[in-house]
Coordinates of C-alpha atoms and ligand atoms in Angstrom, one line a residue:
D1 CA 56.7 -9.3 -83.5
S2 CA 59.4 -8.3 -85.9
K3 CA 58.2 -4.8 -85.8
H4 CA 60.8 -4.2 -83.1
L5 CA 64.3 -3.2 -83.9
Y6 CA 66.6 -4.3 -81.1
T7 CA 69.7 -3.2 -79.3
V8 CA 71.2 -6.5 -78.1
V9 CA 73.3 -6.1 -74.9
V10 CA 75.5 -9.1 -74.1
L11 CA 76.4 -9.0 -70.4
G12 CA 79.4 -11.2 -69.6
A13 CA 80.7 -10.5 -73.1
S14 CA 84.2 -11.6 -72.4
G15 CA 83.2 -15.0 -71.1
D16 CA 83.2 -18.4 -72.7
L17 CA 79.5 -18.7 -73.3
A18 CA 79.3 -15.4 -75.1
K19 CA 82.4 -16.2 -77.2
K20 CA 81.5 -19.8 -78.1
K21 CA 77.7 -19.5 -78.4
T22 CA 76.1 -16.0 -78.2
F23 CA 78.2 -14.1 -80.7
P24 CA 78.5 -16.9 -83.3
A25 CA 74.7 -17.3 -83.1
L26 CA 74.1 -13.6 -83.5
F27 CA 76.5 -13.6 -86.5
G28 CA 74.7 -16.7 -88.0
L29 CA 71.3 -14.8 -87.8
F30 CA 72.9 -11.7 -89.2
K31 CA 74.5 -13.5 -92.1
N32 CA 71.3 -15.3 -93.0
K33 CA 69.3 -12.1 -92.8
Y34 CA 67.2 -13.1 -89.8
L35 CA 68.6 -10.2 -87.8
N36 CA 67.5 -6.8 -88.8
Q37 CA 70.6 -5.4 -90.5
N38 CA 70.4 -2.3 -88.3
T39 CA 70.5 -4.3 -85.1
R40 CA 73.3 -3.1 -82.8
I41 CA 75.2 -5.3 -80.4
I42 CA 76.9 -4.0 -77.3
G43 CA 79.2 -6.2 -75.2
Y44 CA 79.6 -5.5 -71.5
A45 CA 82.0 -7.2 -69.1
R46 CA 84.6 -6.4 -66.5
T47 CA 87.6 -7.0 -68.7
K48 CA 89.0 -3.8 -70.2
M49 CA 89.5 -4.1 -73.9
D50 CA 89.6 -1.8 -77.0
Q51 CA 87.4 -2.2 -80.0
S52 CA 89.8 -4.3 -82.0
T53 CA 90.5 -6.7 -79.1
F54 CA 86.7 -7.0 -78.7
E55 CA 86.3 -7.8 -82.4
G56 CA 88.9 -10.5 -82.1
H57 CA 87.0 -11.9 -79.2
V58 CA 83.7 -11.8 -81.1
S59 CA 85.2 -13.4 -84.1
H60 CA 87.2 -16.1 -82.3
Y61 CA 84.8 -19.0 -82.7
I62 CA 83.0 -17.8 -85.9
K63 CA 83.7 -20.2 -88.8
L64 CA 84.2 -18.5 -92.1
K65 CA 83.7 -20.8 -95.1
T66 CA 83.4 -18.4 -98.0
E67 CA 84.4 -15.0 -99.1
E68 CA 80.8 -13.9 -98.5
D69 CA 81.1 -15.0 -94.9
K70 CA 84.3 -12.9 -94.5
A71 CA 82.5 -9.9 -95.9
A72 CA 79.5 -10.5 -93.7
L73 CA 81.7 -10.7 -90.6
Q74 CA 83.2 -7.3 -91.5
Q75 CA 79.7 -5.8 -91.7
F76 CA 78.7 -7.6 -88.5
L77 CA 81.6 -6.2 -86.5
K78 CA 80.6 -2.7 -87.5
L79 CA 77.4 -3.2 -85.5
C80 CA 79.3 -4.4 -82.4
S81 CA 80.7 -2.2 -79.7
Y82 CA 82.1 -2.8 -76.2
Q83 CA 82.1 -1.2 -72.8
S84 CA 83.8 -2.5 -69.7
G85 CA 82.2 -2.1 -66.3
Q86 CA 81.7 -3.8 -63.0
Y87 CA 78.7 -6.0 -62.2
D88 CA 77.9 -4.3 -58.9
K89 CA 78.5 -0.7 -59.7
D90 CA 75.4 1.4 -60.6
S91 CA 77.5 4.2 -62.1
D92 CA 78.9 1.7 -64.7
F93 CA 75.3 0.8 -65.7
Q94 CA 74.6 4.5 -66.1
I95 CA 77.5 4.8 -68.5
L96 CA 76.1 1.7 -70.3
E97 CA 72.8 3.5 -70.5
K98 CA 74.5 6.5 -72.3
H99 CA 76.1 4.0 -74.6
I100 CA 72.8 2.4 -75.5
V101 CA 71.1 5.7 -76.0
E102 CA 73.9 6.8 -78.3
V103 CA 73.6 3.7 -80.3
E104 CA 69.8 3.9 -80.5
K105 CA 70.1 7.4 -81.9
T106 CA 71.7 6.1 -85.1
S107 CA 70.0 2.7 -85.3
G108 CA 66.5 3.9 -84.4
A109 CA 66.0 0.8 -82.2
S110 CA 63.0 0.8 -79.9
A111 CA 63.6 -2.5 -78.1
R112 CA 66.3 -3.9 -75.9
L113 CA 67.4 -7.5 -75.5
F114 CA 69.7 -8.1 -72.5
Y115 CA 71.5 -11.4 -72.8
M116 CA 72.8 -12.5 -69.4
A117 CA 75.8 -14.7 -70.1
L118 CA 76.9 -14.4 -66.4
P119 CA 78.0 -16.4 -63.4
P120 CA 75.1 -17.0 -61.0
T121 CA 76.6 -14.9 -58.3
V122 CA 76.2 -11.7 -60.2
F123 CA 72.9 -12.5 -61.6
I124 CA 70.6 -10.6 -59.3
P125 CA 73.0 -7.6 -58.8
V126 CA 73.1 -7.2 -62.6
A127 CA 69.4 -7.6 -63.1
T128 CA 68.8 -5.0 -60.3
S129 CA 71.2 -2.5 -62.0
L130 CA 69.6 -3.1 -65.4
K131 CA 66.1 -2.5 -64.0
K132 CA 67.3 0.7 -62.3
N133 CA 69.3 2.2 -65.1
N134 CA 68.5 0.6 -68.4
Y135 CA 64.8 -0.1 -68.2
R136 CA 62.5 2.2 -70.0
K137 CA 58.7 2.2 -69.8
N138 CA 57.3 2.0 -73.3
V139 CA 60.4 0.2 -74.6
T140 CA 60.1 -3.5 -75.1
I141 CA 62.6 -5.2 -72.8
R142 CA 63.6 -8.9 -73.0
L143 CA 66.0 -10.7 -70.8
I144 CA 67.7 -13.9 -71.8
V145 CA 69.0 -15.9 -68.8
E146 CA 71.1 -19.0 -68.6
K147 CA 71.3 -21.8 -66.2
P148 CA 72.1 -22.5 -63.4
F149 CA 68.7 -21.5 -62.2
G150 CA 69.5 -22.3 -58.5
M151 CA 70.9 -25.4 -56.9
D152 CA 67.7 -26.9 -55.6
L153 CA 64.0 -26.1 -55.2
E154 CA 64.6 -23.6 -52.5
S155 CA 67.4 -21.6 -54.2
S156 CA 65.6 -21.7 -57.5
R157 CA 62.4 -20.3 -55.9
K158 CA 64.5 -17.5 -54.3
L159 CA 66.0 -16.7 -57.6
A160 CA 62.6 -16.7 -59.3
K161 CA 61.2 -14.5 -56.6
D162 CA 64.1 -12.0 -56.8
L163 CA 64.1 -11.9 -60.6
G164 CA 60.3 -11.8 -60.6
A165 CA 60.4 -8.6 -58.5
L166 CA 62.4 -6.9 -61.3
F167 CA 61.1 -8.3 -64.5
T168 CA 57.8 -9.9 -65.5
E169 CA 57.6 -13.6 -66.6
D170 CA 56.8 -12.3 -70.0
E171 CA 60.1 -10.4 -70.2
I172 CA 62.2 -13.4 -69.1
Y173 CA 63.5 -16.0 -71.5
R174 CA 65.2 -18.9 -69.6
I175 CA 67.4 -20.8 -72.0
D176 CA 67.7 -24.5 -72.1
H177 CA 69.6 -24.8 -75.3
Y178 CA 68.4 -28.4 -75.9
L179 CA 65.0 -26.9 -76.7
G180 CA 66.6 -25.1 -79.7
K181 CA 68.1 -28.3 -81.2
E182 CA 66.5 -29.4 -84.4
M183 CA 65.6 -33.0 -83.3
V184 CA 64.1 -31.8 -80.1
K185 CA 62.0 -29.3 -82.0
N186 CA 61.0 -32.2 -84.2
L187 CA 59.5 -34.2 -81.4
M188 CA 56.1 -32.6 -81.3
I189 CA 55.7 -33.0 -85.0
L190 CA 56.8 -36.7 -84.9
R191 CA 54.2 -37.3 -82.1
F192 CA 51.3 -35.2 -83.1
A193 CA 51.5 -35.1 -86.9
N194 CA 51.8 -38.9 -87.4
V195 CA 48.9 -41.3 -86.8
I196 CA 51.3 -44.2 -86.9
F197 CA 53.3 -42.9 -84.0
G198 CA 50.6 -41.0 -82.1
S199 CA 48.4 -44.0 -81.7
V200 CA 51.0 -46.3 -80.1
W201 CA 52.5 -43.6 -77.8
N202 CA 51.4 -45.0 -74.5
R203 CA 51.9 -47.7 -71.8
H204 CA 49.9 -50.3 -73.8
C205 CA 52.5 -50.4 -76.5
I206 CA 55.7 -48.8 -75.1
D207 CA 57.8 -50.8 -72.7
N208 CA 60.4 -48.3 -71.7
V209 CA 62.0 -45.1 -72.9
Q210 CA 65.8 -44.4 -72.8
I211 CA 67.2 -40.8 -73.0
T212 CA 70.9 -40.8 -73.3
F213 CA 73.6 -38.1 -73.3
K214 CA 77.2 -39.0 -73.8
E215 CA 80.2 -36.8 -74.0
K216 CA 83.8 -37.7 -74.7
I217 CA 85.3 -34.7 -73.0
G218 CA 85.9 -34.6 -69.2
T219 CA 85.5 -31.5 -67.1
G220 CA 88.9 -30.3 -68.6
G221 CA 90.1 -27.6 -66.2
R222 CA 86.5 -26.6 -65.3
G223 CA 86.4 -29.2 -62.6
G224 CA 86.2 -26.8 -59.7
Y225 CA 83.1 -25.2 -61.2
F226 CA 81.5 -28.5 -62.2
D227 CA 82.1 -29.9 -58.8
E228 CA 79.5 -27.6 -57.2
F229 CA 76.9 -28.9 -59.6
G230 CA 77.6 -32.5 -60.8
I231 CA 76.1 -34.1 -63.9
I232 CA 72.5 -34.2 -62.6
R233 CA 72.3 -30.4 -62.3
D234 CA 74.5 -29.9 -65.4
V235 CA 72.6 -32.0 -67.9
M236 CA 69.9 -34.3 -66.5
Q237 CA 67.6 -31.9 -64.5
N238 CA 67.4 -29.6 -67.5
H239 CA 68.3 -31.0 -70.9
L240 CA 67.2 -34.6 -70.4
L241 CA 64.1 -33.7 -68.4
Q242 CA 63.1 -31.2 -71.1
I243 CA 63.3 -33.9 -73.7
L244 CA 61.3 -36.3 -71.4
S245 CA 58.5 -33.7 -70.9
I246 CA 58.0 -33.3 -74.7
I247 CA 58.1 -37.1 -75.2
A248 CA 55.5 -37.6 -72.5
M249 CA 53.2 -34.5 -72.6
E250 CA 49.6 -34.7 -73.8
P251 CA 48.9 -32.8 -77.0
P252 CA 48.6 -29.1 -76.4
V253 CA 45.5 -27.1 -77.2
S254 CA 47.5 -25.1 -79.7
L255 CA 51.1 -24.4 -80.5
D256 CA 51.0 -21.2 -78.5
A257 CA 53.8 -21.0 -76.0
E258 CA 51.5 -21.0 -72.9
D259 CA 49.5 -24.0 -74.2
V260 CA 52.6 -26.0 -74.9
R261 CA 54.2 -25.1 -71.6
D262 CA 51.0 -25.9 -69.7
E263 CA 51.2 -29.5 -71.0
K264 CA 54.9 -29.8 -70.2
V265 CA 54.4 -28.6 -66.6
K266 CA 51.4 -30.9 -66.2
V267 CA 53.3 -34.0 -67.1
L268 CA 56.2 -33.1 -64.8
R269 CA 53.7 -32.7 -61.9
F270 CA 52.8 -36.4 -62.3
I271 CA 56.4 -37.4 -61.5
P272 CA 57.2 -38.2 -57.9
P273 CA 60.7 -37.4 -56.6
I274 CA 63.4 -39.9 -57.8
A275 CA 64.0 -42.7 -55.4
K276 CA 67.5 -43.6 -54.2
D277 CA 67.2 -47.1 -55.6
D278 CA 66.4 -45.7 -59.0
V279 CA 69.7 -44.0 -59.4
L280 CA 73.2 -45.2 -60.4
L281 CA 76.1 -42.8 -60.1
G282 CA 79.6 -42.8 -61.6
Q283 CA 82.8 -40.7 -61.5
Y284 CA 85.5 -41.0 -64.1
S285 CA 89.0 -42.1 -63.2
K286 CA 92.2 -42.1 -65.3
S287 CA 91.9 -43.5 -68.8
E288 CA 93.2 -47.1 -69.2
D289 CA 96.3 -46.0 -71.1
G290 CA 97.0 -43.4 -68.4
K291 CA 96.9 -40.5 -70.8
E292 CA 93.7 -38.8 -69.7
P293 CA 93.5 -37.7 -66.1
G294 CA 90.7 -38.8 -63.7
Y295 CA 88.2 -36.4 -62.3
L296 CA 89.9 -36.3 -58.9
D297 CA 93.3 -35.6 -60.6
D298 CA 92.0 -32.1 -61.6
T299 CA 93.6 -29.9 -59.0
T300 CA 90.6 -27.6 -58.9
V301 CA 88.4 -30.5 -57.7
P302 CA 88.2 -30.9 -53.9
K303 CA 90.0 -33.9 -52.6
G304 CA 87.8 -37.0 -52.3
S305 CA 84.9 -35.4 -54.0
K306 CA 81.9 -37.7 -54.5
T307 CA 80.4 -35.5 -57.2
P308 CA 79.0 -37.7 -60.0
T309 CA 80.2 -37.2 -63.6
Y310 CA 77.9 -40.0 -64.7
A311 CA 74.3 -40.6 -63.7
A312 CA 71.5 -43.0 -64.7
A313 CA 68.1 -42.3 -63.1
T314 CA 64.7 -43.8 -63.7
I315 CA 61.6 -41.7 -63.7
F316 CA 58.0 -42.9 -63.5
I317 CA 55.0 -40.8 -64.6
H318 CA 51.9 -41.6 -62.7
N319 CA 49.3 -40.8 -65.2
E320 CA 46.9 -42.7 -67.4
R321 CA 49.2 -42.7 -70.4
W322 CA 52.5 -43.7 -68.7
D323 CA 51.8 -45.6 -65.5
G324 CA 54.5 -48.3 -65.1
V325 CA 56.6 -47.2 -68.0
P326 CA 60.2 -46.5 -66.9
F327 CA 61.9 -43.5 -68.5
V328 CA 65.6 -44.1 -68.0
L329 CA 67.8 -41.0 -68.2
K330 CA 71.5 -41.5 -68.6
C331 CA 74.2 -38.9 -68.9
G332 CA 78.0 -38.8 -68.5
K333 CA 81.2 -37.1 -69.3
A334 CA 84.5 -38.7 -70.4
L335 CA 82.8 -41.6 -72.1
D336 CA 83.6 -43.6 -75.3
Q337 CA 81.6 -41.4 -77.6
Q338 CA 79.6 -38.2 -78.1
K339 CA 75.9 -38.9 -78.6
T340 CA 72.5 -37.7 -77.5
E341 CA 69.7 -40.2 -78.4
I342 CA 66.1 -41.0 -77.5
R343 CA 65.1 -44.7 -77.7
I344 CA 61.4 -45.6 -77.4
Q345 CA 61.3 -49.3 -77.0
F346 CA 58.0 -51.1 -77.7
K347 CA 56.7 -54.3 -76.0
D348 CA 57.2 -57.8 -77.3
V349 CA 54.9 -59.1 -80.0
S350 CA 52.4 -61.5 -78.4
G351 CA 51.8 -65.0 -79.6
H352 CA 54.3 -67.6 -80.9
L353 CA 54.1 -67.2 -84.6
F354 CA 57.7 -66.2 -84.9
K355 CA 60.6 -66.9 -82.6
N356 CA 63.6 -64.8 -81.5
L357 CA 62.0 -61.5 -82.5
S358 CA 63.6 -58.1 -81.5
R359 CA 61.5 -55.4 -80.2
N360 CA 60.4 -52.4 -82.3
E361 CA 62.2 -49.2 -81.4
I362 CA 61.9 -45.6 -82.5
V363 CA 65.3 -44.0 -82.2
I364 CA 65.7 -40.2 -82.4
R365 CA 69.3 -39.3 -82.7
V366 CA 69.6 -35.7 -81.5
Q367 CA 73.3 -35.4 -82.2
P368 CA 75.6 -35.9 -84.0
D369 CA 74.2 -37.0 -87.4
E370 CA 70.6 -36.2 -86.8
A371 CA 68.3 -39.1 -87.6
V372 CA 65.1 -40.8 -86.9
Y373 CA 65.0 -44.5 -87.4
V374 CA 62.6 -47.3 -86.6
K375 CA 63.8 -50.7 -85.8
M376 CA 61.5 -53.3 -87.2
M377 CA 61.3 -57.0 -88.1
N378 CA 61.5 -57.9 -91.8
K379 CA 61.7 -61.0 -93.8
E380 CA 65.2 -61.8 -94.6
P381 CA 65.3 -61.7 -98.4
G382 CA 65.7 -65.1 -100.0
L383 CA 64.1 -68.5 -99.8
G384 CA 62.5 -69.4 -96.5
M385 CA 60.8 -67.3 -93.8
K386 CA 63.6 -66.1 -91.6
T387 CA 63.1 -62.9 -89.8
I388 CA 65.6 -60.1 -89.6
I389 CA 65.8 -56.9 -87.6
S390 CA 66.2 -53.9 -89.9
D391 CA 66.0 -50.1 -89.9
L392 CA 63.5 -47.7 -91.5
D393 CA 66.1 -45.0 -91.7
L394 CA 65.6 -41.2 -92.0
S395 CA 69.2 -39.9 -91.7
Y396 CA 69.2 -36.2 -92.2
S397 CA 72.6 -36.1 -94.0
S398 CA 71.2 -38.2 -96.9
R399 CA 67.6 -37.1 -96.9
F400 CA 67.9 -33.4 -96.4
N401 CA 71.4 -32.9 -97.6
D402 CA 70.8 -29.4 -98.9
S403 CA 69.4 -28.1 -95.6
V404 CA 71.5 -26.4 -93.1
I405 CA 70.6 -27.4 -89.5
P406 CA 70.6 -24.2 -87.5
E407 CA 72.6 -24.0 -84.2
A408 CA 70.4 -24.2 -81.2
Y409 CA 71.4 -20.8 -80.0
E410 CA 70.4 -19.2 -83.3
S411 CA 67.0 -20.7 -83.1
L412 CA 66.5 -19.6 -79.5
I413 CA 67.8 -16.0 -79.9
L414 CA 65.5 -15.6 -82.9
D415 CA 62.6 -16.8 -80.9
A416 CA 63.4 -14.4 -78.1
L417 CA 63.6 -11.5 -80.6
N418 CA 60.2 -12.6 -82.0
G419 CA 58.7 -12.8 -78.5
D420 CA 58.1 -16.5 -78.8
H421 CA 58.4 -18.3 -75.4
S422 CA 57.5 -21.8 -76.6
N423 CA 61.1 -23.1 -76.4
F424 CA 62.0 -21.3 -73.1
V425 CA 61.5 -22.7 -69.6
R426 CA 58.6 -21.2 -67.6
D427 CA 59.0 -20.5 -63.8
D428 CA 56.5 -23.2 -62.8
E429 CA 58.2 -25.7 -65.1
L430 CA 61.5 -25.1 -63.4
D431 CA 59.8 -25.5 -60.0
A432 CA 58.3 -28.8 -61.1
A433 CA 61.7 -30.0 -62.4
W434 CA 63.4 -29.1 -59.1
K435 CA 60.8 -31.0 -57.1
I436 CA 61.6 -34.2 -58.9
F437 CA 65.4 -33.9 -58.3
T438 CA 65.9 -32.0 -55.1
P439 CA 65.6 -34.9 -52.6
I440 CA 68.0 -37.2 -54.5
L441 CA 70.4 -34.3 -55.0
K442 CA 70.4 -33.7 -51.2
T443 CA 71.2 -37.4 -50.6
I444 CA 74.1 -37.1 -53.1
D445 CA 75.4 -33.8 -51.7
D446 CA 75.4 -35.2 -48.2
G447 CA 77.8 -37.9 -49.5
H448 CA 75.4 -40.8 -49.0
I449 CA 76.0 -42.3 -52.5
D450 CA 79.5 -43.4 -53.6
P451 CA 79.9 -43.0 -57.3
I452 CA 81.3 -46.0 -59.1
P453 CA 84.6 -45.2 -60.8
Y454 CA 84.8 -45.7 -64.6
P455 CA 87.9 -45.2 -66.8
F456 CA 88.0 -42.0 -68.9
G457 CA 86.9 -43.0 -72.4
S458 CA 84.9 -46.1 -71.3
R459 CA 81.2 -46.9 -71.7
G460 CA 80.5 -45.8 -68.2
P461 CA 80.4 -47.5 -64.8
K462 CA 80.0 -51.2 -64.4
G463 CA 76.4 -52.1 -63.7
V464 CA 74.8 -49.7 -66.2
S465 CA 73.7 -52.6 -68.5
E466 CA 72.1 -54.4 -65.6
F467 CA 70.5 -51.2 -64.4
V468 CA 68.7 -50.5 -67.7
A469 CA 67.9 -54.2 -68.1
N470 CA 66.1 -54.0 -64.7
Y471 CA 63.8 -51.4 -66.1
G472 CA 62.9 -53.6 -69.0
Y473 CA 65.3 -52.5 -71.7
T474 CA 66.1 -55.5 -73.9
R475 CA 68.8 -55.8 -76.4
G476 CA 67.3 -57.7 -79.3
E477 CA 68.1 -61.4 -79.9
Q478 CA 69.1 -60.6 -83.5
E479 CA 71.2 -57.5 -82.9
Ligands
LIG1 C1 75.8 -27.6 -71.1 C2 76.5 -28.3 -70.0 O1 74.5 -27.2 -70.6 O2 75.6 -28.5 -72.1 C3 77.8 -28.8 -70.5 O3 76.7 -27.3 -69.0 C4 77.6 -29.7 -71.7 O4 78.5 -29.5 -69.5 C5 76.7 -29.0 -72.7 O5 78.9 -30.0 -72.2 C6 76.4 -29.9 -73.9 O6 75.8 -29.2 -74.9 P1 75.9 -29.7 -76.4 O7 75.0 -28.8 -77.1 O8 77.3 -29.7 -76.7 O9 75.3 -31.1 -76.4

């Protein structure tokens, strides 16, 4: 629906998200000519700043590699303007409206994209003011919203209801930026465009599935904010569950957004709430060399907080395809490496023809160094009949070395401009996700689970290997 020319309004333009993700993504789209060159971008936030300070803010995280990039940035900045205003003052949104109309006069734009890079507390007040002052019948309106979408099932429903009273589901684009990642977008193609994968994608062949997110950084000063949420709300309930739903969904009727999302919701509805015994929690402490502080050393974190910075949780899907197959989700901050990876582990080969075999695995490395590889048994070259585990390796850096992998936010903003909802979270999908996690989150919030401490920079809390082994994950004999 590229017929529309947009005015993009970034609300919360002085915040971290806008600076680190939204503006660099808009610039990336502009530079590569995916954004109509007449698109105007208006920043709105409480901070008072003049145009040149705003330009500095917009450019801060934009990487310029070539002279062309530098020239493109100058062009891009000409399209950007800023206005300060409160989030709860109608009169400020009226001034914003004048600003938008002014900009539209020169650009000729007929559509508006409001990007809400805002803290949850001002979410509804801003949406209300937007609806009242900046909403025009006959003008295409799109609203991009960012998590947190509530804290549990109840607050998420309230938010959905309040937002739903202002904007239609069709106008709302809920971002889960993992859905914009190249390897996550690759999942449906891997599954549904390959007979060799599609035909073994079930409980008869697959023993267990591991979805792992590891980060080296701790909460770094953001601890106070993080503490309200914890790692399950921050990463698992959204990013990892989204990955799970694409791994586990049935083939959609078509690639239309609603068909795809129907299947994702359906598979989530087959998942019962996570049981207490199926969870292992951790919280990082000081690094072994004493250089990195522990989570509780962060002065913004409440004393004695039991908020997990690491979680492993096992999910079961009670349908024909997956009954009995554990999906182990693991995520943590302040670990030994940065990696997001999906590991589909197959069952043992039956019979006794060969001894000491390792299991087949399909590994999808989401980041860094995007790759798909298949672990398989091979004959060790040479005389004799010794078996060896080896990889069928599709590493993107060597196979597609000329291709640029787009940033997740570029991909998603472009989708929103094009009116494509496939990679955004639908209201019922969110509801289903919260149903799975709300009971266990309540148990955790009530302080009924003590997180196991693990040193900053380590592999995670003790007991994780036993935890995954309990759900069938086997490290191969030959690895
Ligand atoms: C965000 C979380 O949603 O995802 C952060 O709030 C986390 O805590 C981030 O660091 C990870 O995203 P990425 O793209 O860097 O893997």
